Tab-separated table of C-alpha atoms in Angstrom:
chain	number	residue	atom	x	y	z
B	12	UNK	CA	-9.811	26.347	17.036
B	13	UNK	CA	-9.453	23.686	14.174
B	14	UNK	CA	-12.577	22.562	12.324
B	15	UNK	CA	-13.258	18.793	12.077
B	16	UNK	CA	-11.978	18.638	8.430
B	17	UNK	CA	-8.635	20.126	9.300
B	18	UNK	CA	-8.334	17.759	12.287
B	19	UNK	CA	-9.109	14.745	10.002
B	20	UNK	CA	-6.481	15.961	7.512
B	21	UNK	CA	-3.896	16.347	10.264
B	22	UNK	CA	-4.549	12.797	11.382
B	23	UNK	CA	-4.361	11.569	7.732
B	24	UNK	CA	-1.076	13.379	7.286
B	25	UNK	CA	0.343	11.794	10.468
B	26	UNK	CA	-0.844	8.343	9.432
B	27	UNK	CA	0.746	8.829	5.929
B	28	UNK	CA	4.037	9.914	7.540
B	29	UNK	CA	3.906	6.778	9.637
B	30	UNK	CA	3.156	4.645	6.560
B	31	UNK	CA	6.039	6.241	4.733
B	32	UNK	CA	8.546	5.546	7.619
B	33	UNK	CA	7.149	1.979	8.038
B	34	UNK	CA	7.936	1.309	4.308
B	35	UNK	CA	11.513	2.677	4.751
B	36	UNK	CA	12.171	0.647	7.979
B	37	UNK	CA	11.009	-2.583	6.431
B	38	UNK	CA	12.838	-2.060	3.142
B	39	UNK	CA	9.653	-1.561	1.242
B	40	UNK	CA	10.736	1.716	-0.318
B	41	UNK	CA	10.828	2.622	-3.982
B	42	UNK	CA	11.664	5.499	-6.282
B	43	UNK	CA	9.514	8.365	-4.970
B	44	UNK	CA	10.186	11.438	-2.889
B	45	UNK	CA	8.931	11.574	0.734
B	46	UNK	CA	6.640	14.527	-0.226
B	47	UNK	CA	4.945	12.593	-3.071
B	48	UNK	CA	4.769	9.349	-1.065
B	49	UNK	CA	3.118	11.035	1.877
B	50	UNK	CA	0.585	12.698	-0.432
B	51	UNK	CA	-0.223	9.378	-2.084
B	52	UNK	CA	-0.654	7.594	1.288
B	53	UNK	CA	-2.934	10.472	2.407
B	54	UNK	CA	-5.089	9.864	-0.676
B	55	UNK	CA	-5.341	6.188	0.087
B	56	UNK	CA	-6.054	6.762	3.793
B	57	UNK	CA	-8.875	9.111	2.866
B	58	UNK	CA	-10.459	6.202	0.875
B	59	UNK	CA	-10.457	3.737	3.799
B	60	UNK	CA	-13.561	2.811	5.653
B	61	UNK	CA	-13.722	3.663	9.390
B	62	UNK	CA	-13.030	-0.001	10.332
B	63	UNK	CA	-9.968	-0.418	8.026
B	64	UNK	CA	-6.401	0.117	9.096
B	65	UNK	CA	-3.051	0.051	7.366
B	66	UNK	CA	-1.658	-3.526	7.712
B	67	UNK	CA	1.009	-3.119	5.053
B	68	UNK	CA	1.980	0.170	3.480
B	69	UNK	CA	4.687	-0.173	0.825
B	70	UNK	CA	6.140	1.664	-2.098
B	71	UNK	CA	6.903	-0.014	-5.477
B	72	UNK	CA	10.261	0.459	-7.223
B	73	UNK	CA	8.532	2.710	-9.828
B	74	UNK	CA	7.143	4.999	-7.160
B	75	UNK	CA	3.646	3.800	-6.700
B	76	UNK	CA	2.186	3.672	-3.145
B	77	UNK	CA	0.331	0.534	-1.951
B	78	UNK	CA	-1.651	-0.268	1.191
B	79	UNK	CA	-2.942	-3.655	2.234
B	80	UNK	CA	-5.754	-3.803	4.772
B	81	UNK	CA	-7.743	-6.851	5.958
B	82	UNK	CA	-10.258	-6.085	3.215
B	83	UNK	CA	-8.294	-5.078	0.169
B	84	UNK	CA	-5.076	-4.034	-1.525
B	85	UNK	CA	-4.999	-0.492	-2.929
B	86	UNK	CA	-2.427	0.960	-5.347
B	87	UNK	CA	-2.010	4.716	-5.890
B	88	UNK	CA	-0.113	6.222	-8.691
B	89	UNK	CA	0.382	9.977	-9.353
B	90	UNK	CA	0.395	11.449	-12.764
B	91	UNK	CA	0.217	15.015	-14.001
B	92	UNK	CA	-3.607	14.916	-13.813
B	93	UNK	CA	-3.768	13.744	-10.231
B	94	UNK	CA	-4.040	10.373	-8.502
B	95	UNK	CA	-5.084	7.062	-10.085
B	96	UNK	CA	-6.198	4.104	-7.901
B	97	UNK	CA	-6.410	0.436	-8.500
B	98	UNK	CA	-7.774	-1.915	-5.878
B	99	UNK	CA	-8.404	-5.601	-5.373
B	100	UNK	CA	-10.543	-7.170	-2.654
B	101	UNK	CA	-9.047	-10.334	-1.168
B	102	UNK	CA	-11.801	-12.283	-2.711
B	103	UNK	CA	-10.494	-11.250	-6.162
B	104	UNK	CA	-7.009	-12.468	-5.335
B	105	UNK	CA	-6.573	-16.260	-5.577
B	106	UNK	CA	-2.867	-16.599	-4.721
B	107	UNK	CA	-0.016	-14.376	-3.591
B	108	UNK	CA	3.523	-15.327	-4.643
B	109	UNK	CA	6.813	-13.498	-4.456
B	110	UNK	CA	10.232	-13.886	-5.986
B	111	UNK	CA	13.578	-12.136	-5.849
B	112	UNK	CA	16.387	-11.655	-8.272
B	113	UNK	CA	19.797	-10.088	-7.760
B	114	UNK	CA	18.410	-6.542	-8.119
B	115	UNK	CA	14.744	-6.516	-7.406
B	116	UNK	CA	11.800	-8.352	-5.961
B	117	UNK	CA	8.354	-8.995	-7.344
B	118	UNK	CA	5.031	-9.637	-5.674
B	119	UNK	CA	2.729	-11.813	-7.986
B	120	UNK	CA	-0.915	-11.652	-7.404
B	121	UNK	CA	-3.082	-14.182	-9.234
B	122	UNK	CA	-6.430	-12.406	-9.495
B	123	UNK	CA	-9.665	-13.298	-11.142
B	124	UNK	CA	-8.691	-10.862	-13.922
B	125	UNK	CA	-5.179	-12.329	-14.476
B	126	UNK	CA	-1.703	-11.956	-12.978
B	127	UNK	CA	-0.576	-8.735	-11.353
B	128	UNK	CA	3.126	-8.113	-10.857
B	129	UNK	CA	4.208	-5.445	-8.375
B	130	UNK	CA	7.970	-4.662	-8.353
B	131	UNK	CA	9.369	-3.792	-4.957
B	132	UNK	CA	12.717	-3.468	-3.205
B	133	UNK	CA	14.541	-6.754	-3.034
B	134	UNK	CA	15.176	-6.523	0.639
B	135	UNK	CA	11.477	-6.333	1.587
B	136	UNK	CA	9.999	-8.855	-0.898
B	137	UNK	CA	9.802	-11.834	1.458
B	138	UNK	CA	8.443	-9.660	4.362
B	139	UNK	CA	5.772	-8.125	2.083
B	140	UNK	CA	4.821	-11.420	0.400
B	141	UNK	CA	4.317	-13.265	3.709
B	142	UNK	CA	2.365	-10.379	5.123
B	143	UNK	CA	0.027	-10.311	2.094
B	144	UNK	CA	-0.446	-14.090	2.313
B	145	UNK	CA	-1.399	-13.714	5.948
B	146	UNK	CA	-3.960	-10.952	5.157
B	147	UNK	CA	-5.322	-13.183	2.354
B	148	UNK	CA	-5.790	-16.128	4.768
B	149	UNK	CA	-7.366	-13.967	7.460
B	150	UNK	CA	-9.859	-12.402	4.926
B	151	UNK	CA	-11.518	-15.832	4.211
């Protein structure tokens, strides 16, 4: 039989696969392989509290995976030394904007520490921006 840790990893892997395909289906995909994206999403999922769920998983154009929950926004990037995380609680984000150009889209977060720009696929910019705004409103 499987031990509890193995079962948890299987569930995390399944959730990570769903997050990856959600990002593809909603045109929120960037320059990263399926294998690396799933591993990144698995790392983020392992960080989540038991009451958090993935409200918006997406991948930036430069291959970083992001997940928005009702509590926070988490960005994961992989380098040769492992995974690096950056996160913002909704209370740290004052405004969410988005804009598109002919070739790309940008999510713009005004945070207490300054402006954060996240480049994503042009086709999913409006969808992601509106979803982030909704999560921000609900977090108040």
